[in-house]
Amino acid sequence: MTHPKSIVAGNWKMNGLSDSIAQLDALAGMLDKGVKADCDVLICPPFTLLSAFAMQTPTSVAIGAQDCHMNSSGAHTGDISAEMIKDTGASYVIIGHSERRADHGETNEIVSAKAKAAIHIGLKAIICVGETESQRDAGQTLSVVLSQVIDSIPSDASADDFIIAYEPVWAIGTGRTPTVQDVADVHAAIRKQLVDRFTEAGKGIAILYGGSVKPSNADELMSVENVNGALVGGASLKAEDFNGIIDAYRK
Ligand code: 13P
């Protein structure tokens, strides 16, 4: 049966200066102790550190960016194209994080166009979806998340071009997490949607959970069916904490 490779990904958001490379080195040292062969480890630093990280990256850690522009080049002051990201040596890019959807008005249509640009250049897109607290309270979780999945994946994408990260907006940076049953229900619904669209190959697309993942809850969350890894914010900034989450894939 097709089974996704697990990924533990750190999203550093707008954190990290040049001395933060020490955290990457420390993490690499910890990974020398071994991770299950079917688990990849990924760090997504801010653009300012992307080149340095990608240049220095040990083979045990993949490097990704946190956003890209939908166009390949041109008059877009302050923006970064997928090709520029690829040129640093990075291999992944996060697209449609809820902070970008909220702070920069990124719609599913924009997210899809950015994912298309990333895929076109050979980056793996991590497409983020997730409901707000008011949407959850209104019982709209599944409809919101599924419509984000349907509309954010580019129409010409194939199953190995992207992965999905489910991040309930209200769980990000709050210390709150959904129940294991809630996570299982949303991931199962996303999996069904992926299988409907990509048939057997849809079973091989990783679906990450994100939102207040830490060493103390990683085991429980990562053992939920259809959870194939984590997208970690705050707890990815320190190698020791992040390594404690990766421990869920050392058993
Ligand atoms: P936290 O792990 O800090 O809750 O952030 C999650 C997230 O947004 C990762 O993309």
Coordinates of C-alpha atoms and ligand atoms in Angstrom, one line a residue:
M1 CA 0.0 0.0 0.0
T2 CA 1.2 3.5 -0.7
H3 CA 2.3 5.2 2.5
P4 CA 3.5 8.8 2.9
K5 CA 7.0 9.5 4.1
S6 CA 6.8 11.4 7.3
I7 CA 8.1 15.0 7.6
V8 CA 8.9 17.0 10.7
A9 CA 9.2 20.6 9.5
G10 CA 10.1 23.7 11.5
N11 CA 8.7 27.0 10.4
W12 CA 10.8 29.7 12.0
K13 CA 8.5 32.5 10.8
M14 CA 10.0 36.0 11.3
N15 CA 12.7 34.7 13.8
G16 CA 16.4 34.1 13.5
L17 CA 19.6 36.1 12.9
S18 CA 22.9 35.0 11.5
D19 CA 24.0 33.4 14.7
S20 CA 21.0 31.1 14.5
I21 CA 22.9 28.8 12.3
A22 CA 24.3 27.3 15.5
Q23 CA 20.8 25.8 16.0
L24 CA 21.0 24.1 12.6
D25 CA 24.4 22.7 13.5
A26 CA 23.2 21.5 16.9
L27 CA 20.2 19.9 15.3
A28 CA 22.4 18.1 12.8
G29 CA 24.5 16.7 15.7
M30 CA 21.3 15.4 17.4
L31 CA 20.1 13.8 14.2
D32 CA 23.3 11.8 14.0
K33 CA 21.7 9.7 16.6
G34 CA 19.3 8.6 13.9
V35 CA 15.8 9.1 12.8
K36 CA 13.5 6.4 11.2
A37 CA 14.5 6.1 7.5
D38 CA 11.0 7.1 6.4
C39 CA 11.1 10.5 8.2
D40 CA 12.5 13.7 6.7
V41 CA 13.5 16.7 8.8
L42 CA 13.1 20.2 7.4
I43 CA 13.8 23.7 8.6
C44 CA 12.2 26.8 7.0
P45 CA 14.1 29.9 8.1
P46 CA 13.3 33.5 7.0
F47 CA 14.5 34.5 3.5
T48 CA 17.5 36.3 5.0
L49 CA 19.0 33.0 6.3
L50 CA 17.9 30.8 3.4
S51 CA 21.1 30.9 1.4
A52 CA 23.4 30.4 4.4
F53 CA 21.3 27.5 5.7
A54 CA 20.9 25.8 2.3
M55 CA 24.7 26.2 1.7
Q56 CA 25.7 24.8 5.1
T57 CA 22.9 22.3 5.4
P58 CA 23.9 18.8 6.5
T59 CA 22.4 16.0 4.4
S60 CA 20.1 15.1 7.4
V61 CA 18.2 18.4 7.2
A62 CA 16.3 19.8 4.2
I63 CA 15.8 23.5 3.9
G64 CA 12.7 25.4 2.7
A65 CA 11.3 28.9 2.4
Q66 CA 8.1 30.3 3.9
D67 CA 6.5 31.9 0.9
C68 CA 7.1 32.6 -2.8
H69 CA 5.7 34.9 -5.4
M70 CA 3.4 33.5 -8.1
N71 CA 5.3 35.1 -10.9
S72 CA 8.8 34.0 -12.1
S73 CA 10.4 37.4 -12.1
G74 CA 9.6 41.1 -12.7
A75 CA 8.6 44.3 -11.0
H76 CA 7.5 43.0 -7.6
T77 CA 9.5 44.9 -5.0
G78 CA 10.3 43.0 -1.9
D79 CA 9.1 39.7 -3.3
I80 CA 11.0 36.4 -3.9
S81 CA 10.3 34.0 -6.7
A82 CA 10.3 30.2 -6.6
E83 CA 13.3 30.1 -8.8
M84 CA 15.3 32.3 -6.4
I85 CA 14.4 29.9 -3.6
K86 CA 15.4 26.9 -5.7
D87 CA 18.7 28.8 -6.6
T88 CA 19.7 28.9 -2.9
G89 CA 19.6 25.1 -2.8
A90 CA 16.3 24.9 -0.8
S91 CA 13.9 22.2 -1.8
Y92 CA 10.6 23.1 -0.1
V93 CA 8.4 26.1 0.3
I94 CA 5.5 26.7 2.6
I95 CA 2.5 28.2 0.8
G96 CA -0.7 29.7 2.2
H97 CA 0.2 29.7 5.8
S98 CA -2.7 31.1 7.8
E99 CA -0.5 34.1 8.8
R100 CA 0.0 34.9 5.1
R101 CA -3.7 34.3 4.4
A102 CA -4.6 36.7 7.2
D103 CA -1.8 39.3 7.0
H104 CA -1.5 39.5 3.2
G105 CA -5.0 38.6 2.1
E106 CA -3.9 35.4 0.4
T107 CA -7.0 33.6 -1.1
N108 CA -7.1 30.0 -2.2
E109 CA -6.7 31.3 -5.7
I110 CA -3.5 33.1 -4.8
V111 CA -2.2 30.1 -2.8
S112 CA -2.9 27.8 -5.8
A113 CA -1.0 30.2 -8.2
K114 CA 2.0 30.3 -5.8
A115 CA 2.0 26.5 -5.4
K116 CA 1.9 26.2 -9.2
A117 CA 4.9 28.5 -9.5
A118 CA 6.8 26.5 -6.8
I119 CA 6.0 23.1 -8.4
H120 CA 6.9 24.3 -11.8
I121 CA 10.4 25.1 -10.7
G122 CA 10.8 21.8 -8.8
L123 CA 10.2 22.8 -5.2
K124 CA 7.9 20.8 -3.1
A125 CA 5.0 22.9 -1.9
I126 CA 3.7 22.6 1.7
I127 CA 0.1 23.8 1.2
C128 CA -1.4 25.0 4.5
V129 CA -5.1 24.8 5.4
G130 CA -7.0 25.3 8.7
E131 CA -10.1 26.8 10.2
T132 CA -10.4 29.9 12.5
E133 CA -11.9 29.5 15.9
S134 CA -15.2 31.1 14.9
Q135 CA -15.5 28.8 11.9
R136 CA -14.9 25.8 14.3
D137 CA -17.5 27.2 16.7
A138 CA -20.0 27.5 13.8
G139 CA -19.4 23.8 12.9
Q140 CA -17.7 24.7 9.6
T141 CA -14.4 23.1 10.2
L142 CA -14.6 20.3 7.6
S143 CA -16.3 22.5 4.9
V144 CA -13.7 25.3 5.3
V145 CA -10.7 22.9 5.3
L146 CA -11.9 20.8 2.4
S147 CA -12.7 23.8 0.3
Q148 CA -9.2 25.2 1.0
V149 CA -7.7 21.8 0.0
I150 CA -9.8 21.6 -3.2
D151 CA -9.1 25.2 -4.3
S152 CA -5.5 25.6 -3.1
I153 CA -4.0 22.6 -4.9
P154 CA -3.2 23.6 -8.5
S155 CA -5.3 21.9 -11.1
D156 CA -2.3 20.4 -12.9
A157 CA -0.4 19.2 -9.7
S158 CA 0.4 15.6 -9.3
A159 CA 0.5 13.7 -6.0
D160 CA 4.3 14.0 -5.4
D161 CA 4.4 17.7 -6.0
F162 CA 3.1 18.8 -2.7
I163 CA 2.1 18.0 0.9
I164 CA -0.7 19.3 3.0
A165 CA -0.3 20.9 6.5
Y166 CA -3.5 21.1 8.6
E167 CA -3.1 24.0 11.1
P168 CA -6.2 25.1 13.0
V169 CA -5.6 28.9 13.3
W170 CA -6.8 28.9 16.9
A171 CA -4.1 26.3 17.8
I172 CA -1.2 28.3 16.4
G173 CA 1.0 29.7 19.1
T174 CA -1.7 29.4 21.8
G175 CA -0.7 26.2 23.5
R176 CA -4.1 24.8 22.7
T177 CA -4.6 21.7 20.4
P178 CA -7.6 20.0 19.1
T179 CA -8.5 16.6 20.6
V180 CA -7.0 13.5 19.1
Q181 CA -10.4 12.7 17.7
D182 CA -10.8 16.1 16.1
V183 CA -7.4 15.8 14.4
A184 CA -8.2 12.3 13.2
D185 CA -11.5 13.5 11.8
V186 CA -10.0 16.4 9.8
H187 CA -7.0 14.3 8.6
A188 CA -9.3 11.5 7.5
A189 CA -11.5 14.0 5.5
I190 CA -8.4 15.5 3.9
R191 CA -7.2 12.0 3.0
K192 CA -10.5 11.1 1.4
Q193 CA -10.4 14.3 -0.6
L194 CA -6.9 13.5 -1.8
V195 CA -7.8 9.9 -2.7
D196 CA -10.9 11.1 -4.6
R197 CA -8.7 13.4 -6.6
F198 CA -5.5 11.4 -7.0
T199 CA -6.8 7.9 -6.5
E200 CA -4.1 5.5 -5.1
A201 CA -1.4 8.1 -5.3
G202 CA -3.5 10.3 -2.9
K203 CA -2.7 7.8 -0.1
G204 CA 1.0 8.7 -0.5
I205 CA 0.6 12.4 0.1
A206 CA 1.8 13.5 3.6
I207 CA -0.6 15.4 5.7
L208 CA 1.1 17.2 8.5
Y209 CA -0.5 18.6 11.7
G210 CA 0.6 22.0 13.0
G211 CA -0.5 24.1 15.9
S212 CA 1.2 24.1 19.4
V213 CA 3.2 20.9 18.7
K214 CA 5.8 20.4 21.4
P215 CA 7.9 17.5 22.8
S216 CA 5.2 16.7 25.4
N217 CA 2.4 16.2 22.9
A218 CA 4.2 15.1 19.8
D219 CA 3.9 11.3 20.5
E220 CA 0.2 11.5 20.9
L221 CA -0.5 13.8 17.9
M222 CA 1.9 11.9 15.6
S223 CA 0.3 8.6 16.3
V224 CA -3.1 9.7 15.0
E225 CA -4.1 7.9 11.8
N226 CA -3.3 10.0 8.7
V227 CA -1.0 12.3 10.6
N228 CA 2.3 12.0 8.7
G229 CA 4.4 14.5 10.6
A230 CA 4.3 18.0 12.0
L231 CA 4.7 21.6 11.0
V232 CA 6.2 23.3 14.1
G233 CA 6.5 27.0 14.9
G234 CA 7.8 28.1 18.3
A235 CA 9.2 24.7 19.3
S236 CA 11.3 24.5 16.2
L237 CA 13.5 27.5 17.1
K238 CA 15.6 25.6 19.6
A239 CA 17.3 22.5 18.4
E240 CA 16.7 20.7 21.7
D241 CA 12.9 21.3 21.6
F242 CA 12.7 20.4 17.9
N243 CA 14.7 17.3 18.5
G244 CA 12.2 16.3 21.3
I245 CA 9.5 16.4 18.7
I246 CA 11.5 14.4 16.2
D247 CA 11.8 11.8 19.0
A248 CA 8.2 10.7 18.0
Y249 CA 9.9 9.2 14.9
R250 CA 12.7 7.5 16.7
K251 CA 10.6 4.8 18.4
Ligands
13P1 P1 3.3 26.9 16.7 O1 4.0 25.6 16.7 O2 4.1 28.0 17.3 O3 1.9 26.8 17.3 O4 3.1 27.4 15.2 C1 2.5 26.5 14.3 C2 2.7 27.0 12.9 O5 2.1 28.0 12.5 C3 3.7 26.3 12.0 O6 3.6 26.8 10.7

